[in-house]
Amino acid sequence: MKRVAVVGAQWGDEGKGKVVNYFAKDFEWIVRFAGGANAGHTIYVGDKKYINHLLPCILPDGTGRGFLGAGMVVDLEQLVAEVEVLAKDFPGVGTKFAVDPEVFLVLPWHKQQDQLLEAMRAEPIGTTGRGIGPAYTDKASREGIKLCHLFDEKMLTERLENSWVIKQNLYRGQFSMPPAELAGLLMRQRDRLLELGVQVTGAVDMAHIFRSTSVLFEGAQGVLLDLDFGTYPFVTSGSCMAHGVSSVGFSTFELDDVAGVLKAYTTRVGEGPFPSEDDTDVAQGIRERGKEYGATTGRPRRIGWLDLPALRYAAIRSGLTSLVITKADVLNGLKTVRVCTSYRIGGVVRDVPSTSHDFFVAEPVYEELPGWRTTDDVNFLKYMTFIEEQVSVPITYISYGPHTDEMETKSRLIMNI
Ligand code: IMP
């Protein structure tokens, strides 16, 4: 049974949603295993665009189904809204989704806390404001609320009251929506979710199904935003690596492929180190052609050249076994493209940073390569071969447009040249 993980190999926004959507036809289950509504995965059905923040990128008109795994933090209001949007065009689509009762919930308090913390930070992280950090913090400090708590009203009320007292004390009474009101809201959201047909079923009960069918694991954000190994503290609060599949009961040894998705250049939203960042007119042109504005927040993304040391780091950290390159067409027509091939760190040239801290002090070393007119151009093939040789991971697919079918295997592309 085929099992593949698709993860971001840069700072997120690599086009994972589109890639997952392209592969979705070959899998019975699409499983999200980390992150929350900070993600923004864009998919197309025909010409209609949908942005999933929480829902796995299944084909809404196909036979595959989606699972929201326990490593996620779920905002029920957002989840209900996403299912409702899809259900308008695909009646009954809710029954194609199941969510693990062990997921932690993102509460309205967490979104307030996200804003309060950002305002207090000397160096704000530039979070998406979706309450992700505070929800994961409550999980780790054992104050969190799980979806399964919504099926035990007494426990839910006790836990919310306890959390309210702690939060109001820590933040000098700045939270609105007292526990009883919040409990009522959460129960209504739970009921609406069930009404839409979404099942609440855990990975334990799903284990025999997952192990007897094909599963595509859909990562969120990118390795360099991973809580443990990304450019800390300018990271998200969940796992962005293939290892996150453990929250659904799988080991990475059980995966046939860990596909790292990368753009032909690099982008980053929010604050934090970005060694190959470029702020010239060329970068501005790439931003406009690539529509590089955040799918969740609408913020303009920072633009930079392809960063091979960061890519090698991601490949090692997340055990990437293949690469899928997206948005190569955005660079069409440039006379030359720059590639950061190594970092100078403390006067020493290094191919790959040893620690996440190295990203803060790295000076990029560039090579300039000839540009290409279209992705059928031999110079684009050379660019891909250069990346493969430098990162020691093969490129399998190339995506050259936003629509699901605008994707090609590398071997097919070579045949056209
Ligand atoms: P948070 O996940 O909202 O706490 O934000 C932490 C950092 O991760 C910020 O720099 C965000 O811009 C970034 N981030 C979170 N989710 C995504 C994503 O899906 N794509 C790109 N950046 C993200």
Short mmCIF file of C-alpha atoms and ligand atoms in Angstrom, two decimals:
data_model
loop_
_atom_site.label_atom_id
_atom_site.label_comp_id
_atom_site.label_asym_id
_atom_site.label_seq_id
_atom_site.Cartn_x
_atom_site.Cartn_y
_atom_site.Cartn_z
CA MET A 1 0.00 0.00 0.00
CA LYS A 2 1.43 3.32 -1.09
CA ARG A 3 2.29 5.84 1.63
CA VAL A 4 3.79 9.18 0.73
CA ALA A 5 4.40 12.34 2.76
CA VAL A 6 4.43 15.76 1.08
CA VAL A 7 6.22 18.41 3.13
CA GLY A 8 7.41 21.95 2.53
CA ALA A 9 11.18 22.18 1.97
CA GLN A 10 11.47 25.94 2.54
CA TRP A 11 9.56 28.47 4.69
CA GLY A 12 6.08 27.32 3.69
CA ASP A 13 3.89 28.48 0.78
CA GLU A 14 5.74 26.18 -1.63
CA GLY A 15 2.51 25.00 -3.27
CA LYS A 16 1.92 21.84 -1.22
CA GLY A 17 -1.87 22.14 -1.57
CA LYS A 18 -1.71 22.00 -5.34
CA VAL A 19 0.81 19.14 -5.29
CA VAL A 20 -1.30 17.13 -2.81
CA ASN A 21 -4.37 17.83 -4.92
CA TYR A 22 -2.57 16.57 -8.04
CA PHE A 23 -1.57 13.30 -6.34
CA ALA A 24 -4.93 12.94 -4.54
CA LYS A 25 -6.51 10.86 -7.31
CA ASP A 26 -4.10 8.01 -6.53
CA PHE A 27 -4.82 7.85 -2.80
CA GLU A 28 -7.73 6.68 -0.66
CA TRP A 29 -6.87 8.94 2.25
CA ILE A 30 -5.30 12.39 2.49
CA VAL A 31 -4.12 12.98 6.05
CA ARG A 32 -3.13 16.31 7.61
CA PHE A 33 -0.94 15.66 10.62
CA ALA A 34 0.17 19.04 11.99
CA GLY A 35 -0.50 22.76 12.10
CA GLY A 36 -3.80 24.55 12.03
CA ALA A 37 -5.60 27.34 10.24
CA ASN A 38 -2.29 29.21 9.84
CA ALA A 39 -1.79 27.09 6.71
CA GLY A 40 -3.38 28.20 3.45
CA HIS A 41 -3.52 25.44 0.85
CA THR A 42 -4.94 26.61 -2.47
CA ILE A 43 -6.66 24.13 -4.77
CA TYR A 44 -8.64 24.41 -7.99
CA VAL A 45 -11.61 22.34 -9.05
CA GLY A 46 -11.97 23.23 -12.71
CA ASP A 47 -11.53 27.00 -12.67
CA LYS A 48 -12.91 27.51 -9.17
CA LYS A 49 -10.41 28.29 -6.47
CA TYR A 50 -10.73 27.06 -2.85
CA ILE A 51 -8.35 27.86 0.00
CA ASN A 52 -8.20 25.16 2.65
CA HIS A 53 -6.76 26.19 5.96
CA LEU A 54 -7.67 23.05 7.89
CA LEU A 55 -9.21 20.59 5.47
CA PRO A 56 -6.89 18.13 3.76
CA CYS A 57 -6.65 18.79 0.01
CA ILE A 58 -8.84 15.92 -1.24
CA LEU A 59 -10.58 16.08 -4.61
CA PRO A 60 -14.04 17.20 -3.44
CA ASP A 61 -15.62 15.44 -6.43
CA GLY A 62 -13.45 12.30 -6.14
CA THR A 63 -13.62 9.14 -4.06
CA GLY A 64 -10.75 9.90 -1.67
CA ARG A 65 -11.30 10.99 1.91
CA GLY A 66 -9.58 13.35 4.33
CA PHE A 67 -8.41 12.89 7.91
CA LEU A 68 -7.40 15.58 10.40
CA GLY A 69 -4.78 13.96 12.62
CA ALA A 70 -4.02 14.50 16.30
CA GLY A 71 -0.92 16.65 15.71
CA MET A 72 -3.17 19.43 14.45
CA VAL A 73 -4.75 22.28 16.39
CA VAL A 74 -8.27 22.87 15.14
CA ASP A 75 -10.40 26.00 15.20
CA LEU A 76 -13.93 24.56 14.98
CA GLU A 77 -15.44 27.79 13.67
CA GLN A 78 -13.00 27.72 10.76
CA LEU A 79 -13.48 24.00 10.15
CA VAL A 80 -17.27 24.34 10.00
CA ALA A 81 -16.93 27.32 7.62
CA GLU A 82 -14.61 25.40 5.27
CA VAL A 83 -16.89 22.37 5.11
CA GLU A 84 -19.87 24.66 4.49
CA VAL A 85 -18.12 26.39 1.57
CA LEU A 86 -17.27 23.06 -0.07
CA ALA A 87 -20.70 21.59 0.69
CA LYS A 88 -22.39 24.37 -1.31
CA ASP A 89 -20.68 23.09 -4.47
CA PHE A 90 -20.37 19.44 -3.43
CA PRO A 91 -23.39 18.45 -1.34
CA GLY A 92 -22.59 15.83 1.30
CA VAL A 93 -18.82 16.49 1.07
CA GLY A 94 -18.68 16.61 4.90
CA THR A 95 -19.00 12.82 5.03
CA LYS A 96 -15.65 12.57 3.25
CA PHE A 97 -13.85 13.95 6.30
CA ALA A 98 -12.98 12.49 9.69
CA VAL A 99 -11.24 14.23 12.58
CA ASP A 100 -9.32 12.65 15.43
CA PRO A 101 -10.98 13.36 18.82
CA GLU A 102 -7.45 13.83 20.22
CA VAL A 103 -6.89 17.07 18.27
CA PHE A 104 -6.48 20.14 20.45
CA LEU A 105 -8.83 23.01 19.85
CA VAL A 106 -7.91 26.58 19.03
CA LEU A 107 -10.23 28.66 21.19
CA PRO A 108 -11.20 32.33 20.71
CA TRP A 109 -9.02 32.97 23.79
CA HIS A 110 -5.99 31.67 21.88
CA LYS A 111 -6.51 34.16 19.07
CA GLN A 112 -6.74 37.00 21.61
CA GLN A 113 -3.63 35.67 23.35
CA ASP A 114 -1.76 35.52 20.02
CA GLN A 115 -2.39 39.27 19.51
CA LEU A 116 -1.51 40.15 23.11
CA LEU A 117 1.77 38.23 22.96
CA GLU A 118 2.79 39.73 19.63
CA ALA A 119 2.15 43.21 21.03
CA MET A 120 4.36 42.44 24.06
CA ARG A 121 7.28 40.93 22.12
CA ALA A 122 10.34 43.11 21.64
CA GLU A 123 10.75 41.38 18.28
CA PRO A 124 7.34 40.23 17.01
CA ILE A 125 7.33 36.92 15.13
CA GLY A 126 4.77 38.11 12.59
CA THR A 127 2.35 35.26 13.37
CA THR A 128 -0.77 34.68 11.32
CA GLY A 129 -2.85 35.66 14.38
CA ARG A 130 -4.73 32.35 14.18
CA GLY A 131 -3.98 31.39 17.80
CA ILE A 132 -1.58 28.61 16.84
CA GLY A 133 1.24 29.29 19.33
CA PRO A 134 -1.09 29.73 22.34
CA ALA A 135 -3.06 26.56 21.46
CA TYR A 136 0.14 24.49 21.27
CA THR A 137 1.37 26.20 24.46
CA ASP A 138 -1.78 25.15 26.33
CA LYS A 139 -1.34 21.64 24.98
CA ALA A 140 2.21 21.47 26.38
CA SER A 141 1.28 23.11 29.68
CA ARG A 142 -1.69 20.72 30.05
CA GLU A 143 -4.38 23.38 29.97
CA GLY A 144 -5.59 22.49 26.45
CA ILE A 145 -9.04 21.37 25.36
CA LYS A 146 -9.30 18.33 23.09
CA LEU A 147 -12.15 17.63 20.72
CA CYS A 148 -13.07 14.57 22.82
CA HIS A 149 -13.72 16.89 25.79
CA LEU A 150 -16.71 18.27 23.89
CA PHE A 151 -18.38 14.90 24.39
CA ASP A 152 -18.11 15.19 28.20
CA GLU A 153 -19.83 18.44 29.17
CA LYS A 154 -18.87 18.23 32.84
CA MET A 155 -15.19 17.80 32.06
CA LEU A 156 -15.32 20.52 29.38
CA THR A 157 -16.84 23.03 31.81
CA GLU A 158 -14.31 22.23 34.54
CA ARG A 159 -11.37 22.50 32.17
CA LEU A 160 -12.56 25.78 30.63
CA GLU A 161 -13.16 27.31 34.07
CA ASN A 162 -9.69 26.32 35.21
CA SER A 163 -8.07 27.67 32.04
CA TRP A 164 -10.07 30.93 32.29
CA VAL A 165 -8.81 31.57 35.84
CA ILE A 166 -5.21 30.96 34.80
CA LYS A 167 -5.45 33.13 31.69
CA GLN A 168 -7.28 35.98 33.40
CA ASN A 169 -4.65 36.00 36.15
CA LEU A 170 -1.72 35.91 33.77
CA TYR A 171 -3.16 38.51 31.41
CA ARG A 172 -4.87 40.77 33.97
CA GLY A 173 -8.43 39.98 32.95
CA GLN A 174 -8.05 40.83 29.26
CA PHE A 175 -10.03 37.90 27.84
CA SER A 176 -13.63 38.15 26.70
CA MET A 177 -16.13 35.29 26.42
CA PRO A 178 -16.43 33.62 29.86
CA PRO A 179 -16.27 29.80 30.13
CA ALA A 180 -20.04 29.10 30.11
CA GLU A 181 -20.52 31.16 26.94
CA LEU A 182 -17.51 29.50 25.29
CA ALA A 183 -18.72 26.01 26.27
CA GLY A 184 -22.09 26.76 24.62
CA LEU A 185 -20.38 28.00 21.45
CA LEU A 186 -18.12 24.94 21.23
CA MET A 187 -21.04 22.54 21.67
CA ARG A 188 -22.96 24.28 18.89
CA GLN A 189 -19.93 24.08 16.61
CA ARG A 190 -19.52 20.38 17.45
CA ASP A 191 -23.18 19.74 16.60
CA ARG A 192 -22.91 21.64 13.32
CA LEU A 193 -19.84 19.64 12.34
CA LEU A 194 -21.66 16.37 12.98
CA GLU A 195 -24.70 17.68 11.11
CA LEU A 196 -22.46 18.32 8.09
CA GLY A 197 -21.50 14.64 8.20
CA VAL A 198 -17.93 15.01 9.51
CA GLN A 199 -16.99 11.96 11.58
CA VAL A 200 -15.11 12.10 14.85
CA THR A 201 -12.91 8.98 14.75
CA GLY A 202 -9.42 8.46 16.14
CA ALA A 203 -6.28 7.07 14.54
CA VAL A 204 -6.53 4.00 16.78
CA ASP A 205 -9.88 3.03 15.30
CA MET A 206 -8.70 4.00 11.83
CA ALA A 207 -5.43 2.03 12.08
CA HIS A 208 -6.66 -1.07 10.23
CA ILE A 209 -8.12 1.10 7.42
CA PHE A 210 -5.03 3.27 7.06
CA ARG A 211 -2.81 0.19 6.94
CA SER A 212 -4.85 -1.54 4.28
CA THR A 213 -5.12 1.38 1.89
CA SER A 214 -3.09 4.16 0.28
CA VAL A 215 -2.35 7.26 2.37
CA LEU A 216 -0.94 10.63 1.39
CA PHE A 217 0.29 12.67 4.36
CA GLU A 218 -0.07 16.40 3.79
CA GLY A 219 2.43 18.49 5.73
CA ALA A 220 1.87 22.11 6.70
CA GLN A 221 4.29 25.08 6.46
CA GLY A 222 7.91 24.11 5.70
CA VAL A 223 10.91 22.54 7.43
CA LEU A 224 12.48 25.94 8.13
CA LEU A 225 9.37 26.91 10.13
CA ASP A 226 9.47 23.71 12.20
CA LEU A 227 9.21 24.35 15.94
CA ASP A 228 12.27 22.27 16.80
CA PHE A 229 14.59 22.76 13.83
CA GLY A 230 13.40 25.82 11.93
CA THR A 231 14.78 29.35 12.37
CA TYR A 232 13.69 29.53 16.04
CA PRO A 233 12.05 31.65 17.45
CA PHE A 234 10.75 32.76 14.03
CA VAL A 235 8.91 29.50 13.49
CA THR A 236 5.44 28.10 13.90
CA SER A 237 4.54 25.95 16.90
CA GLY A 238 3.89 22.57 15.27
CA SER A 239 5.89 19.96 13.42
CA CYS A 240 6.58 20.75 9.76
CA MET A 241 8.53 17.60 9.07
CA ALA A 242 7.60 14.14 7.82
CA HIS A 243 8.24 12.81 11.34
CA GLY A 244 4.93 14.40 12.31
CA VAL A 245 3.20 11.32 10.82
CA SER A 246 3.83 9.67 14.20
CA SER A 247 0.77 11.54 15.51
CA VAL A 248 -1.31 9.37 13.18
CA GLY A 249 0.45 6.18 14.34
CA PHE A 250 2.98 5.83 11.51
CA SER A 251 6.75 5.77 11.45
CA THR A 252 8.71 7.48 8.69
CA PHE A 253 10.18 4.02 7.94
CA GLU A 254 6.74 3.08 6.65
CA LEU A 255 6.76 5.84 4.03
CA ASP A 256 7.59 4.99 0.42
CA ASP A 257 8.53 8.57 -0.37
CA VAL A 258 9.03 11.86 1.46
CA ALA A 259 8.48 14.49 -1.21
CA GLY A 260 9.85 17.93 -0.41
CA VAL A 261 8.08 20.73 -2.27
CA LEU A 262 10.15 23.77 -3.19
CA LYS A 263 9.66 26.85 -5.26
CA ALA A 264 12.18 27.63 -8.01
CA TYR A 265 13.02 30.62 -5.80
CA THR A 266 12.37 31.25 -2.09
CA THR A 267 9.73 33.18 -0.15
CA ARG A 268 9.02 33.81 3.50
CA VAL A 269 6.12 35.49 5.32
CA GLY A 270 6.62 37.05 8.71
CA GLU A 271 9.86 37.95 10.44
CA GLY A 272 13.11 36.02 10.81
CA PRO A 273 16.36 35.28 9.00
CA PHE A 274 16.29 34.84 5.23
CA PRO A 275 19.87 34.70 3.89
CA SER A 276 19.05 34.80 0.16
CA GLU A 277 16.46 37.60 0.44
CA ASP A 278 16.43 40.11 -2.41
CA ASP A 279 14.64 43.45 -2.39
CA THR A 280 15.51 44.70 -5.87
CA ASP A 281 13.07 45.34 -8.72
CA VAL A 282 13.71 41.79 -9.92
CA ALA A 283 12.28 40.48 -6.63
CA GLN A 284 9.33 42.84 -6.94
CA GLY A 285 8.66 41.43 -10.43
CA ILE A 286 8.79 37.87 -9.07
CA ARG A 287 6.33 38.85 -6.29
CA GLU A 288 3.83 40.19 -8.80
CA ARG A 289 4.20 37.40 -11.37
CA GLY A 290 4.10 34.74 -8.65
CA LYS A 291 1.20 36.44 -6.81
CA GLU A 292 3.28 36.18 -3.69
CA TYR A 293 0.77 37.36 -1.12
CA GLY A 294 -0.13 35.18 1.89
CA ALA A 295 -3.13 32.83 1.38
CA THR A 296 -4.07 33.22 5.06
CA THR A 297 -3.21 36.85 5.83
CA GLY A 298 -2.79 38.53 2.42
CA ARG A 299 0.61 39.89 3.50
CA PRO A 300 3.21 40.41 0.73
CA ARG A 301 5.74 37.59 0.92
CA ARG A 302 9.44 38.35 1.17
CA ILE A 303 11.28 37.15 -1.95
CA GLY A 304 14.71 35.59 -2.37
CA TRP A 305 16.77 33.38 -4.65
CA LEU A 306 16.88 29.61 -4.39
CA ASP A 307 18.84 28.75 -1.26
CA LEU A 308 20.70 25.44 -1.58
CA PRO A 309 22.23 25.33 1.94
CA ALA A 310 18.70 25.76 3.38
CA LEU A 311 17.43 23.07 1.03
CA ARG A 312 20.21 20.63 1.98
CA TYR A 313 19.41 21.31 5.64
CA ALA A 314 15.70 20.58 5.01
CA ALA A 315 16.56 17.40 3.08
CA ILE A 316 18.67 16.10 5.98
CA ARG A 317 16.27 17.17 8.73
CA SER A 318 13.14 15.76 7.13
CA GLY A 319 14.68 12.80 5.27
CA LEU A 320 13.53 13.99 1.85
CA THR A 321 13.66 11.28 -0.83
CA SER A 322 12.33 13.33 -3.76
CA LEU A 323 11.74 16.94 -4.73
CA VAL A 324 8.80 18.58 -6.47
CA ILE A 325 9.60 22.00 -7.91
CA THR A 326 6.85 24.59 -8.28
CA LYS A 327 6.45 28.01 -9.89
CA ALA A 328 9.36 27.51 -12.29
CA ASP A 329 7.32 29.46 -14.86
CA VAL A 330 7.45 32.57 -12.63
CA LEU A 331 11.16 32.92 -13.44
CA ASN A 332 10.57 32.56 -17.22
CA GLY A 333 12.19 35.37 -19.19
CA LEU A 334 14.91 36.34 -16.70
CA LYS A 335 18.30 36.68 -18.38
CA THR A 336 20.09 35.08 -15.46
CA VAL A 337 19.01 33.56 -12.16
CA ARG A 338 21.01 33.66 -8.98
CA VAL A 339 21.37 30.63 -6.72
CA CYS A 340 22.77 30.71 -3.20
CA THR A 341 25.15 27.74 -3.26
CA SER A 342 26.77 28.06 0.18
CA TYR A 343 26.89 30.24 3.29
CA ARG A 344 29.85 32.07 4.72
CA ILE A 345 29.54 31.60 8.49
CA GLY A 346 32.17 33.25 10.68
CA GLY A 347 34.55 33.46 7.71
CA VAL A 348 34.14 29.76 6.86
CA VAL A 349 32.29 28.64 3.72
CA ARG A 350 29.78 25.89 4.46
CA ASP A 351 27.47 23.88 2.20
CA VAL A 352 24.93 23.27 4.91
CA PRO A 353 24.28 25.04 8.22
CA SER A 354 24.90 22.87 11.29
CA THR A 355 22.39 24.55 13.55
CA SER A 356 19.29 26.66 13.21
CA HIS A 357 21.31 29.57 14.64
CA ASP A 358 23.64 29.52 11.61
CA PHE A 359 20.80 31.00 9.52
CA PHE A 360 21.01 34.19 11.61
CA VAL A 361 24.65 34.84 10.82
CA ALA A 362 24.97 33.33 7.34
CA GLU A 363 26.17 35.44 4.42
CA PRO A 364 25.01 34.00 1.09
CA VAL A 365 27.50 32.97 -1.60
CA TYR A 366 25.91 33.11 -5.06
CA GLU A 367 26.38 31.56 -8.46
CA GLU A 368 24.69 33.00 -11.51
CA LEU A 369 23.07 30.62 -14.01
CA PRO A 370 21.58 31.37 -17.44
CA GLY A 371 17.83 32.04 -17.39
CA TRP A 372 15.19 30.32 -19.53
CA ARG A 373 12.36 31.49 -21.77
CA THR A 374 9.95 28.67 -20.94
CA THR A 375 10.18 25.52 -18.86
CA ASP A 376 10.72 23.64 -22.16
CA ASP A 377 14.03 25.46 -22.53
CA VAL A 378 17.24 23.45 -22.06
CA ASN A 379 18.50 26.04 -19.55
CA PHE A 380 15.63 25.12 -17.25
CA LEU A 381 16.66 21.48 -17.51
CA LYS A 382 20.20 22.52 -16.55
CA TYR A 383 18.79 24.43 -13.57
CA MET A 384 16.98 21.31 -12.36
CA THR A 385 20.02 19.09 -12.89
CA PHE A 386 22.10 21.62 -10.94
CA ILE A 387 19.65 21.48 -8.01
CA GLU A 388 19.57 17.66 -8.02
CA GLU A 389 23.36 17.40 -8.03
CA GLN A 390 23.75 20.03 -5.34
CA VAL A 391 21.10 18.63 -2.98
CA SER A 392 21.59 14.93 -3.87
CA VAL A 393 17.84 14.35 -4.07
CA PRO A 394 16.06 13.72 -7.41
CA ILE A 395 13.40 16.06 -8.78
CA THR A 396 10.38 13.97 -9.80
CA TYR A 397 7.73 16.51 -10.76
CA ILE A 398 7.58 20.06 -12.03
CA SER A 399 4.57 22.32 -11.47
CA TYR A 400 4.25 25.18 -13.93
CA GLY A 401 0.91 26.84 -13.09
CA PRO A 402 -1.72 27.08 -10.35
CA HIS A 403 -4.22 24.62 -11.80
CA THR A 404 -4.16 21.02 -10.63
CA ASP A 405 -3.30 19.57 -14.03
CA GLU A 406 -0.42 22.01 -14.67
CA MET A 407 2.17 19.50 -13.54
CA GLU A 408 4.54 17.18 -15.35
CA THR A 409 7.01 14.45 -14.46
CA LYS A 410 10.57 15.51 -15.02
CA SER A 411 11.13 12.71 -17.54
CA ARG A 412 8.14 13.87 -19.65
CA LEU A 413 9.49 17.40 -19.59
CA ILE A 414 12.88 16.19 -20.82
CA MET A 415 11.20 14.40 -23.71
CA ASN A 416 9.66 17.69 -24.83
CA ILE A 417 12.99 19.50 -24.96
P1 IMP B 1 1.99 31.17 13.47
O1 IMP B 1 2.08 29.79 12.89
O2 IMP B 1 0.73 31.88 13.11
O3 IMP B 1 2.28 31.21 14.93
O4 IMP B 1 3.14 32.07 12.78
C1 IMP B 1 4.53 31.82 13.02
C2 IMP B 1 5.34 32.08 11.77
O5 IMP B 1 5.06 31.08 10.79
C3 IMP B 1 5.04 33.43 11.09
O6 IMP B 1 6.23 33.91 10.51
C4 IMP B 1 4.06 33.05 9.99
O7 IMP B 1 4.06 33.96 8.92
C5 IMP B 1 4.62 31.70 9.59
N1 IMP B 1 3.61 30.81 9.00
C6 IMP B 1 2.63 30.15 9.65
N2 IMP B 1 1.90 29.43 8.79
C7 IMP B 1 2.43 29.61 7.57
C8 IMP B 1 2.13 29.10 6.27
O8 IMP B 1 1.23 28.29 6.05
N3 IMP B 1 2.94 29.54 5.26
C9 IMP B 1 3.98 30.39 5.47
N4 IMP B 1 4.29 30.89 6.66
C10 IMP B 1 3.52 30.51 7.71
#
